XYZ file of C-alpha atoms in Angstrom:
644
model
C -80.639 46.104 -5.613
C -83.034 48.381 -3.747
C -83.813 48.128 -0.091
C -87.305 46.994 -0.930
C -86.005 44.044 -2.879
C -83.407 42.991 -0.343
C -84.061 39.556 1.096
C -85.358 39.539 4.636
C -84.049 36.719 6.860
C -85.633 36.034 10.196
C -83.111 35.128 12.835
C -83.790 31.698 14.279
C -83.324 31.594 18.057
C -80.495 29.323 19.159
C -81.526 26.495 21.464
C -79.818 26.696 24.897
C -78.090 23.392 24.114
C -76.251 25.038 21.206
C -75.448 28.374 22.869
C -71.791 29.087 23.665
C -71.208 30.899 26.997
C -68.473 33.556 27.294
C -64.980 32.075 27.531
C -64.481 32.758 31.240
C -67.839 31.347 32.291
C -67.437 28.378 29.959
C -64.058 27.519 31.498
C -65.353 27.644 35.084
C -68.432 25.571 34.262
C -66.321 23.050 32.349
C -63.971 22.609 35.325
C -67.017 21.999 37.507
C -68.053 19.101 35.277
C -64.524 17.686 35.419
C -64.553 17.785 39.228
C -67.909 16.012 39.396
C -66.654 13.390 36.964
C -63.025 12.969 38.026
C -63.330 10.519 40.911
C -65.576 8.156 38.963
C -63.233 8.347 35.998
C -59.981 7.538 37.763
C -61.387 4.928 40.150
C -62.018 2.475 37.308
C -58.415 2.179 36.014
C -57.195 2.127 39.616
C -59.438 -0.820 40.484
C -58.629 -2.699 37.300
C -54.929 -2.121 37.884
C -55.212 -3.423 41.441
C -57.200 -6.475 40.313
C -54.644 -7.311 37.612
C -51.633 -6.589 39.874
C -50.081 -3.979 37.590
C -47.070 -1.870 38.541
C -47.382 1.813 39.566
C -45.903 2.899 36.232
C -48.448 0.843 34.321
C -51.227 2.223 36.514
C -50.155 5.807 35.757
C -50.294 5.056 32.045
C -53.793 3.560 32.372
C -55.028 6.644 34.237
C -53.641 9.026 31.634
C -54.954 6.915 28.763
C -58.359 6.841 30.434
C -58.551 10.622 30.903
C -57.247 11.296 27.398
C -59.796 8.958 25.793
C -62.570 10.245 28.079
C -61.963 13.700 26.626
C -62.128 12.439 23.049
C -65.250 10.374 23.811
C -66.968 13.392 25.383
C -66.238 15.511 22.309
C -67.617 12.756 20.082
C -70.833 12.607 22.122
C -71.404 16.322 22.735
C -70.090 17.865 19.485
C -70.794 14.931 17.206
C -70.312 14.333 13.500
C -72.318 12.553 10.799
C -74.712 10.197 12.667
C -72.401 9.822 15.661
C -72.980 11.717 18.921
C -76.258 12.870 20.430
C -75.097 16.535 20.640
C -76.379 17.015 24.175
C -74.473 18.036 27.349
C -73.399 14.477 28.172
C -69.984 13.461 29.465
C -68.561 10.058 28.565
C -66.743 7.988 31.139
C -65.551 4.427 31.686
C -68.432 2.251 32.836
C -68.060 0.566 36.234
C -70.071 -2.311 34.766
C -66.944 -3.451 32.947
C -64.594 -3.676 35.948
C -65.310 -7.216 37.085
C -65.518 -8.772 33.591
C -62.274 -7.045 32.574
C -60.453 -8.381 35.622
C -61.958 -11.834 34.994
C -60.782 -11.844 31.374
C -57.281 -10.768 32.400
C -56.958 -13.393 35.113
C -58.439 -16.147 32.947
C -55.988 -15.686 30.067
C -52.994 -15.597 32.434
C -53.981 -18.468 34.702
C -54.820 -16.132 37.565
C -51.500 -14.285 37.436
C -52.714 -11.025 35.874
C -49.994 -8.570 35.012
C -49.388 -6.616 31.817
C -49.599 -9.846 29.785
C -53.360 -9.881 30.407
C -54.048 -6.519 28.736
C -53.891 -7.497 25.005
C -56.742 -10.013 25.434
C -58.743 -7.424 27.370
C -58.307 -4.783 24.674
C -59.171 -7.257 21.930
C -62.470 -8.001 23.688
C -63.151 -4.283 24.169
C -62.563 -3.530 20.469
C -65.001 -6.256 19.390
C -67.613 -5.045 21.881
C -67.173 -1.469 20.668
C -67.641 -2.442 17.042
C -70.696 -4.500 17.973
C -72.216 -1.494 19.769
C -71.525 0.843 16.849
C -73.169 -1.376 14.239
C -75.997 -2.580 16.500
C -77.010 0.970 17.510
C -79.726 1.494 14.849
C -81.293 -1.875 15.694
C -81.020 -1.685 19.466
C -84.756 -1.149 19.988
C -85.232 -4.752 18.872
C -82.865 -5.935 21.629
C -84.689 -4.104 24.414
C -87.242 -6.880 24.879
C -84.394 -9.190 25.920
C -83.388 -6.782 28.709
C -86.483 -6.227 30.852
C -86.112 -4.877 34.420
C -85.710 -8.408 35.811
C -82.513 -8.864 33.755
C -81.149 -5.339 34.249
C -81.894 -5.382 37.993
C -80.317 -8.805 38.469
C -77.190 -7.834 36.546
C -76.712 -4.537 38.393
C -77.316 -6.141 41.791
C -74.831 -8.888 40.973
C -72.256 -6.372 39.802
C -72.539 -4.253 42.909
C -72.312 -7.195 45.302
C -69.453 -9.012 43.578
C -67.436 -5.822 43.126
C -67.500 -5.310 46.890
C -64.884 -8.075 47.003
C -62.505 -5.742 45.150
C -63.229 -3.035 47.729
C -62.605 -5.471 50.571
C -59.176 -6.389 49.184
C -58.208 -2.722 48.941
C -59.522 -1.874 52.420
C -57.497 -4.689 53.976
C -54.491 -3.781 51.778
C -54.525 -7.340 50.428
C -53.618 -8.779 53.833
C -53.610 -12.585 53.816
C -54.473 -12.845 57.495
C -55.745 -10.235 59.941
C -55.537 -6.793 58.324
C -53.544 -3.998 59.936
C -55.652 -1.790 62.191
C -54.290 1.382 60.580
C -55.569 0.240 57.171
C -59.055 -0.180 58.591
C -58.779 3.216 60.272
C -57.856 4.916 56.981
C -60.743 3.201 55.216
C -63.202 4.027 57.990
C -62.080 7.656 58.114
C -62.434 8.040 54.340
C -65.882 6.440 54.364
C -66.925 8.755 57.214
C -65.851 11.798 55.157
C -67.930 10.582 52.204
C -70.983 9.991 54.423
C -70.694 13.376 56.139
C -70.330 15.135 52.793
C -73.490 13.480 51.540
C -75.317 14.237 54.795
C -74.501 17.918 55.176
C -73.935 19.099 51.602
C -76.318 19.278 48.700
C -75.959 19.995 45.020
C -72.510 20.157 43.496
C -70.616 19.550 46.765
C -72.649 16.411 47.290
C -71.652 15.119 43.860
C -67.928 15.352 44.661
C -68.126 13.585 48.036
C -66.030 10.649 46.779
C -63.405 12.993 45.361
C -63.214 14.883 48.681
C -62.966 11.591 50.583
C -60.071 10.462 48.389
C -58.230 13.780 48.797
C -58.627 14.029 52.595
C -57.972 10.319 53.180
C -54.794 10.452 51.103
C -53.715 13.653 52.867
C -54.049 12.026 56.304
C -52.137 8.924 55.158
C -49.380 11.161 53.779
C -49.195 13.092 57.068
C -48.603 9.815 58.945
C -46.020 8.626 56.426
C -48.143 5.823 54.977
C -48.136 7.020 51.390
C -45.561 8.618 49.156
C -45.598 10.921 46.170
C -42.177 9.832 44.920
C -43.714 8.676 41.645
C -45.028 12.186 41.089
C -41.485 13.556 41.243
C -40.104 11.028 38.782
C -43.091 11.097 36.377
C -42.777 13.073 33.148
C -44.543 16.394 32.742
C -45.918 15.483 29.332
C -46.697 12.088 27.850
C -48.897 10.833 25.051
C -50.556 7.431 25.090
C -49.814 5.556 21.881
C -52.057 2.970 20.206
C -51.577 -0.578 21.474
C -49.006 0.563 24.041
C -49.244 -2.798 25.842
C -49.093 -4.921 22.687
C -51.289 -5.869 19.758
C -54.812 -6.970 20.750
C -55.645 -10.619 21.165
C -59.128 -11.953 20.532
C -60.910 -14.594 22.599
C -64.508 -15.689 22.053
C -65.518 -15.815 25.714
C -63.851 -12.490 26.443
C -65.688 -10.869 23.526
C -69.016 -12.341 24.693
C -68.439 -10.997 28.207
C -67.732 -7.490 26.963
C -70.675 -7.549 24.539
C -72.960 -8.392 27.471
C -71.466 -5.435 29.338
C -72.107 -3.143 26.377
C -75.687 -4.362 25.999
C -76.313 -3.377 29.607
C -74.648 0.009 29.156
C -76.688 0.569 25.988
C -79.824 0.314 28.093
C -78.326 2.750 30.627
C -77.252 5.172 27.898
C -80.763 5.143 26.450
C -82.141 6.161 29.839
C -79.504 8.864 30.282
C -80.234 10.331 26.840
C -83.946 10.576 27.586
C -83.158 12.136 30.985
C -80.808 14.674 29.398
C -83.362 15.477 26.705
C -85.999 16.165 29.344
C -83.642 18.427 31.301
C -82.593 20.542 28.321
C -86.019 20.579 26.693
C -85.308 18.541 23.572
C -87.579 15.814 22.254
C -85.602 12.572 21.989
C -86.213 10.301 19.013
C -84.782 6.985 17.845
C -82.204 8.895 15.821
C -80.883 10.578 18.981
C -80.594 7.237 20.789
C -78.858 5.642 17.800
C -76.409 8.554 17.569
C -75.613 8.295 21.290
C -75.067 4.537 21.073
C -72.834 4.924 18.006
C -70.745 7.364 20.053
C -70.530 4.758 22.843
C -69.407 2.137 20.330
C -66.835 4.356 18.641
C -65.478 5.569 21.986
C -65.222 2.014 23.288
C -63.366 0.932 20.158
C -60.977 3.865 20.631
C -60.605 2.781 24.252
C -59.356 -0.609 23.100
C -56.897 1.045 20.735
C -55.699 3.753 23.147
C -55.251 1.497 26.190
C -58.478 2.447 27.941
C -61.842 0.791 28.578
C -65.553 0.764 27.539
C -67.399 4.096 27.621
C -70.904 5.211 28.472
C -72.794 8.331 29.554
C -72.022 9.526 33.092
C -75.314 9.937 34.953
C -73.839 12.180 37.671
C -73.021 14.818 35.082
C -76.546 14.622 33.710
C -77.652 15.396 37.260
C -75.226 18.317 37.379
C -76.866 19.790 34.271
C -80.209 19.686 36.089
C -78.646 21.252 39.176
C -76.832 24.127 37.451
C -79.447 24.616 34.703
C -76.590 25.249 32.277
C -77.758 23.356 29.203
C -74.994 24.218 26.730
C -73.281 21.184 25.219
C -70.223 23.357 24.648
C -69.637 23.485 28.401
C -69.362 19.701 28.362
C -67.178 19.888 25.253
C -64.900 22.233 27.200
C -64.719 19.617 29.960
C -63.653 17.125 27.290
C -60.790 19.401 26.235
C -59.676 19.741 29.876
C -59.668 15.953 30.257
C -57.528 15.568 27.143
C -55.026 18.015 28.652
C -55.027 16.130 31.965
C -54.483 12.906 30.036
C -51.268 14.382 28.622
C -49.851 15.042 32.129
C -48.358 11.886 33.649
C -47.716 13.764 36.895
C -51.487 14.124 37.343
C -51.851 10.387 36.864
C -49.035 9.752 39.336
C -50.860 11.766 42.002
C -53.924 9.564 41.577
C -51.826 6.383 41.587
C -50.421 7.421 44.988
C -53.797 7.015 46.715
C -53.401 4.340 49.442
C -55.324 1.104 48.869
C -57.503 1.400 52.033
C -58.579 4.919 51.016
C -59.370 3.767 47.511
C -61.236 0.746 48.901
C -63.495 2.932 51.033
C -64.386 5.125 48.065
C -65.042 2.145 45.797
C -67.187 0.523 48.498
C -69.516 3.524 48.421
C -69.517 3.474 44.628
C -70.194 -0.254 44.204
C -72.795 -0.445 46.966
C -74.659 2.272 45.088
C -74.567 0.114 41.944
C -76.172 -2.717 43.932
C -78.792 -0.282 45.240
C -79.720 0.754 41.703
C -80.149 -2.934 40.901
C -82.438 -3.463 43.888
C -84.461 -0.391 42.914
C -84.839 -1.815 39.418
C -86.014 -5.158 40.805
C -88.764 -3.398 42.779
C -90.422 -2.758 39.393
C -90.523 -6.507 38.705
C -93.532 -8.674 39.489
C -91.794 -11.276 41.635
C -95.129 -12.968 42.258
C -94.589 -14.372 38.774
C -92.528 -17.458 39.540
C -90.592 -17.087 36.270
C -89.166 -13.748 37.415
C -88.396 -15.187 40.859
C -86.436 -18.052 39.284
C -84.458 -15.674 37.056
C -83.418 -13.513 40.015
C -82.650 -16.266 42.522
C -80.782 -18.658 40.222
C -78.748 -15.862 38.610
C -77.743 -14.365 41.961
C -77.083 -17.817 43.406
C -74.720 -18.873 40.600
C -73.008 -15.458 40.659
C -72.327 -15.813 44.374
C -71.201 -19.422 43.929
C -68.373 -18.545 41.552
C -67.539 -15.418 43.584
C -67.205 -17.286 46.895
C -65.565 -20.368 45.338
C -63.389 -19.114 42.436
C -61.792 -22.553 42.211
C -64.939 -23.745 40.431
C -63.612 -22.167 37.224
C -60.654 -24.579 37.193
C -62.976 -27.509 36.466
C -63.880 -26.094 33.052
C -61.834 -25.798 29.844
C -59.636 -22.731 29.449
C -61.977 -21.134 26.899
C -64.892 -21.266 29.390
C -63.025 -20.155 32.485
C -63.612 -16.460 31.817
C -67.349 -17.126 32.311
C -67.038 -19.216 35.448
C -64.297 -17.061 36.963
C -66.512 -13.965 37.155
C -69.636 -13.675 39.270
C -70.828 -10.777 37.126
C -70.392 -12.654 33.848
C -71.967 -15.799 35.278
C -74.919 -13.937 36.789
C -75.468 -11.779 33.704
C -75.434 -14.644 31.222
C -77.665 -16.738 33.471
C -80.227 -13.922 33.746
C -80.231 -13.405 29.966
C -80.517 -17.120 29.158
C -83.265 -17.736 31.737
C -85.208 -14.714 30.483
C -85.015 -16.159 26.962
C -86.062 -19.584 28.240
C -89.061 -18.417 30.245
C -90.338 -15.573 28.085
C -89.094 -16.012 24.510
C -88.551 -19.698 23.699
C -91.670 -21.332 22.292
C -95.192 -20.327 23.227
C -95.091 -19.640 26.917
C -98.331 -20.224 28.746
C -96.638 -19.232 31.963
C -97.905 -20.062 35.413
C -101.382 -21.290 36.301
C -103.392 -18.106 36.613
C -106.911 -19.186 37.554
C -109.100 -22.067 38.681
C -112.409 -23.231 37.266
C -115.567 -24.033 39.243
C -114.267 -27.517 39.996
C -110.976 -26.139 41.350
C -108.909 -27.233 38.353
C -105.896 -25.011 37.687
C -105.938 -23.135 34.415
C -102.969 -21.858 32.441
C -102.847 -19.163 29.796
C -103.591 -21.615 26.966
C -106.875 -22.627 28.611
C -107.773 -18.980 29.253
C -107.160 -18.107 25.599
C -109.485 -20.940 24.539
C -112.419 -19.682 26.654
C -115.555 -18.212 25.167
C -116.706 -14.850 26.499
C -119.147 -16.156 29.106
C -116.642 -18.644 30.549
C -113.964 -15.937 30.638
C -116.290 -13.556 32.485
C -117.343 -16.238 34.989
C -113.718 -17.243 35.642
C -112.464 -13.728 36.322
C -115.627 -12.302 37.892
C -113.960 -12.177 41.366
C -111.733 -9.343 40.120
C -114.697 -6.953 40.406
C -117.689 -6.796 42.718
C -120.781 -7.078 40.527
C -119.835 -5.342 37.269
C -118.727 -7.574 34.370
C -118.318 -5.240 31.394
C -114.525 -4.764 31.905
C -114.110 -8.528 31.486
C -116.330 -8.624 28.418
C -114.204 -5.918 26.785
C -110.927 -7.543 27.868
C -111.955 -10.853 26.293
C -111.975 -9.164 22.888
C -108.161 -8.766 23.155
C -107.578 -12.535 23.393
C -105.405 -14.452 22.748
C -102.907 -13.161 25.315
C -99.177 -13.835 25.001
C -98.553 -13.700 28.735
C -100.077 -12.810 32.076
C -99.033 -9.173 31.703
C -101.057 -8.822 28.493
C -104.110 -10.298 30.219
C -103.741 -7.920 33.152
C -103.181 -4.966 30.799
C -106.309 -5.822 28.800
C -108.434 -5.747 31.950
C -106.848 -2.498 33.130
C -107.259 -0.927 29.698
C -110.946 -1.863 29.606
C -111.520 0.066 32.831
C -109.365 3.083 32.013
C -110.707 3.645 28.485
C -114.412 3.231 29.257
C -116.911 6.088 29.180
C -117.089 8.334 32.291
C -120.597 7.071 33.080
C -119.456 3.453 33.065
C -116.438 4.332 35.157
C -118.531 6.168 37.768
C -120.976 3.247 37.959
C -118.004 0.919 38.524
C -116.676 3.086 41.375
C -120.125 3.222 42.988
C -120.213 -0.579 43.011
C -117.551 -0.602 45.749
C -118.096 -0.051 49.491
C -116.466 2.973 51.056
C -113.664 2.553 53.560
C -115.874 3.163 56.579
C -118.303 0.434 55.560
C -115.497 -1.981 54.835
C -113.215 -1.398 57.800
C -115.900 -0.954 60.437
C -117.809 -4.082 59.388
C -117.483 -7.290 61.365
C -115.468 -10.140 59.876
C -118.468 -11.905 58.321
C -119.831 -8.737 56.703
C -116.370 -7.701 55.440
C -115.987 -11.069 53.730
C -119.301 -10.500 51.958
C -118.452 -7.096 50.529
C -114.748 -7.544 49.688
C -112.183 -10.261 49.025
C -109.073 -8.113 49.215
C -105.863 -9.019 50.971
C -106.522 -6.281 53.498
C -104.070 -4.644 55.835
C -102.090 -6.082 58.699
C -102.418 -2.834 60.635
C -106.213 -2.610 61.003
C -106.885 -5.150 63.722
C -107.735 -2.698 66.458
C -109.217 0.656 65.504
C -110.118 2.759 68.550
C -113.282 4.831 68.918
C -111.645 8.101 67.884
C -110.261 6.533 64.705
C -113.611 4.953 63.876
C -115.262 8.366 64.221
C -112.577 9.977 62.050
C -113.046 7.369 59.336
C -116.845 7.663 59.365
C -116.678 11.460 59.148
C -114.111 11.267 56.344
C -116.254 8.850 54.316
C -119.298 11.118 54.672
C -117.375 14.276 53.726
C -115.930 12.458 50.728
C -119.371 11.331 49.518
C -120.788 14.830 50.027
C -117.989 16.384 47.978
C -117.611 13.856 45.156
C -120.913 11.949 45.164
C -119.259 8.531 45.292
C -117.817 6.159 47.927
C -114.348 6.667 49.387
C -112.629 3.706 47.677
C -108.998 2.774 48.367
C -106.846 -0.286 47.827
C -105.356 -1.424 51.112
C -101.665 -2.200 51.106
C -100.505 -4.920 53.416
C -98.627 -2.471 55.591
C -101.045 0.485 55.472
C -101.659 1.895 58.931
C -104.925 3.348 60.158
C -103.495 6.855 60.132
C -102.119 6.427 56.606
C -105.581 5.527 55.339
C -107.226 8.476 57.074
C -104.553 11.031 56.161
C -104.572 9.788 52.565
C -108.314 10.297 52.391
C -108.025 13.803 53.840
C -105.479 14.708 51.135
C -107.831 13.389 48.462
C -110.537 15.790 49.668
C -108.418 18.617 48.215
C -108.593 17.140 44.708
C -110.878 18.542 42.054
C -113.807 16.271 41.107
C -112.128 15.502 37.779
C -108.835 14.565 39.404
C -110.513 12.497 42.106
C -112.454 10.579 39.467
C -109.099 9.457 38.031
C -107.669 8.682 41.499
C -110.698 6.611 42.524
C -110.640 4.722 39.234
C -106.951 3.959 39.765
C -107.786 2.554 43.199
C -110.397 0.276 41.607
C -107.766 -0.983 39.161
C -105.350 -1.599 42.062
C -108.035 -3.596 43.888
C -108.496 -5.716 40.754
C -104.699 -6.183 40.560
C -104.645 -7.309 44.194
C -107.443 -9.784 43.609
C -105.689 -11.026 40.471
C -102.576 -11.694 42.576
C -104.715 -13.689 45.020
C -106.179 -15.635 42.106
C -102.682 -16.459 40.824
C -101.605 -17.451 44.338
C -104.529 -19.873 44.616
C -103.840 -21.348 41.175
C -100.049 -21.463 41.559
C -99.336 -22.052 45.277
C -95.707 -23.157 44.851
C -94.647 -19.995 43.052
C -96.645 -17.646 45.244
C -95.375 -19.231 48.454
C -91.898 -17.976 47.536
C -93.099 -14.377 47.368
C -95.138 -14.731 50.567
C -92.015 -15.610 52.526
C -90.563 -12.227 51.672
C -93.840 -10.476 52.520
C -93.731 -12.031 55.981
C -90.198 -10.745 56.505
C -91.143 -7.180 55.526
C-alpha cells in the first residue's frame, strides 16, 4: 500500500473528563478527594451505631464496610459500565438522609432495644430500596412532579431538626441527668475549631473543617485521658467485609417504604448534583446521564445492603471540590475510590475512627445536621407560602414530625407494623408532606384557593375563572396592570388553567413574549419612582395599588432631591420612566442605589430589567388579589411578614 493510499485518521481530542493525569499527580489529587469526603463518610456509620447501641467491634466493622463499599460505588459511578454510572468526577457516599429512618427501623423491630439484632431488617429495607431505585431510574422524570420544592424543603428541614437529637445525645454522652461539664467542654471546643476553620480558611481547607475538628477534638480528649486507642492495638491489620455479615436480610413493608422515600429524596438530590457536575466539567447532561447516575445509586445501595453498609448518593462537597481545583478528570475520582477500598480493608483505620469521643462526634454532627436543615429552609424560600395549600403541607408535616420526635411514646399506641412510621420524625414528616402534596395538588381537579373577587365582592375560585369569557376575565384581573389590558387578553387564550401557577405564568408569558413596541408602551404606562414616592397619600393611591415599602415613611429633602435627579437621568438615558417593584423591606437608599446601578445598563439590558419589574409589580398585585379573596390563608403568611 502506498503512502498516498494510506488511511488518514484525525485524532479526536480527549475531553478533560476522560483524561488521565500522570500517576503522581493523580495519586495526590485522589487523596485530596478522600480527605474532603472522609469525615462525611465515617460520621454516618458512627451515628447509626450510636443510635442502635452497637459495640465498638461492630462499629469498626460498619466503618470498614462503609469505606469499602464507598470505593466500589465511586468506581461504579465514575468509571461506569453498560447503562450504569454517569462517568463524571462524582464520589459516592452514604446519604445522611437515611440516618434517622435507619435508626427508627432498627429500634422498631427490636422494641426500642437496638443492637445487632436490628441490622438484618435494616439491610432488607436497604436492598429493596436499592432495587427500586435501579429499576425506577429511567422513569424518574415522571416522579419529579410529586417532589416539588415544598416537599423536598419540608423533608430536609425535618431531617436536619430531628437529627439534632442524635447530636444532643452524643454531646451529653448519653447522660440521663445533668451532663458532665467536661463533655460539654469537648463538644464546645470541637465546634469552635469547626467554626474557626470555616471563618479563616477557604477552598479545600474549608471543606475539611469537620475532619480537622474531629482530629483536634479527639487529640485533646486523648491528652486528658478521656479517650483510648486500645481498640486500634487489638484490631487486625487486614479484614474483608463479607456479605450478610450480621445475618440474612429480613424484609418489612414499613421499613421498605421508609427507605424508598429516602431514596426518592436522594434521587432528586443526585439529579441536581449531576447537572451541577456537568456544568462544571463542560458536559451537556441529558436524561440518559441522569438515568445512568440513578442506576449507579440503586446498584450501590443494593450492594450496601449486601455488604453491611447503607444507601448511597452523590457527595455534593466533592462536586464543589472539582469546581475549586478545576481538575475535571473522572479518573482522579476513580483513584479516590481505589484508596477508599484499601482503607476499607484496614480495620485499624476503622478502629481509630471508632475511638472518637461521643461529645466530639456530637459537635461535628451538629454542624452537619444543622446544615441539612439550612438547605431545607433555603429550598422552602422558593415556595409560594402565600398559597395556603403549601402552608398547610409545611406546617402539618413539621408539626407531626416534631410530635413524634418529642413524644416517642406515641408510636406504642400503633400496631407493630406501623411503629416504624410513628417512631421516626423524619419518616412521619416525609410521608405527611408527600401525602398532603398528593391531596392538594394531584387528587381530583383542584381549583385551589379563591383567587379573585367579582364586582359584587363574591370570591372566585379557579373553576369560575376558567369559565369566564374574555371580557369578564380582563375586567376581573384588570387591577394587575395600570391601564393596559392586552396581556390579559393574551393570557385568556391559555385557559383553562390547572392551578394558580399556570394562571400567573400565562400572564407573565404574555408580557415577556410580546413585541418590543408593546412592551415599551406597557413600561411607559407606569409612573416613575419619583412621581410615586414623592406623591401625597391620595395621589399615590390613584397611580398605584402596590403593597409599597415599610421604609419610605419619612424621606428627607436630600433623598427627595436624589430620587428626582435619578428619575430624570434615567428618563434622559433610556426614554422611559424609572419603574421598580418595591419590596416590603426596601430602604430609601436601596431604591436609589439600585437605580444608580441600572444607569450603567445598556438600553437593551435595561429594557429587560424594566419589563421584569413590571412583571414583579403584577405579581405583587396578584398576591394582594389572592389575599383579598382568601383572607384566612393569606393571614397566615402575613403573620410571618410582620415578624420579619
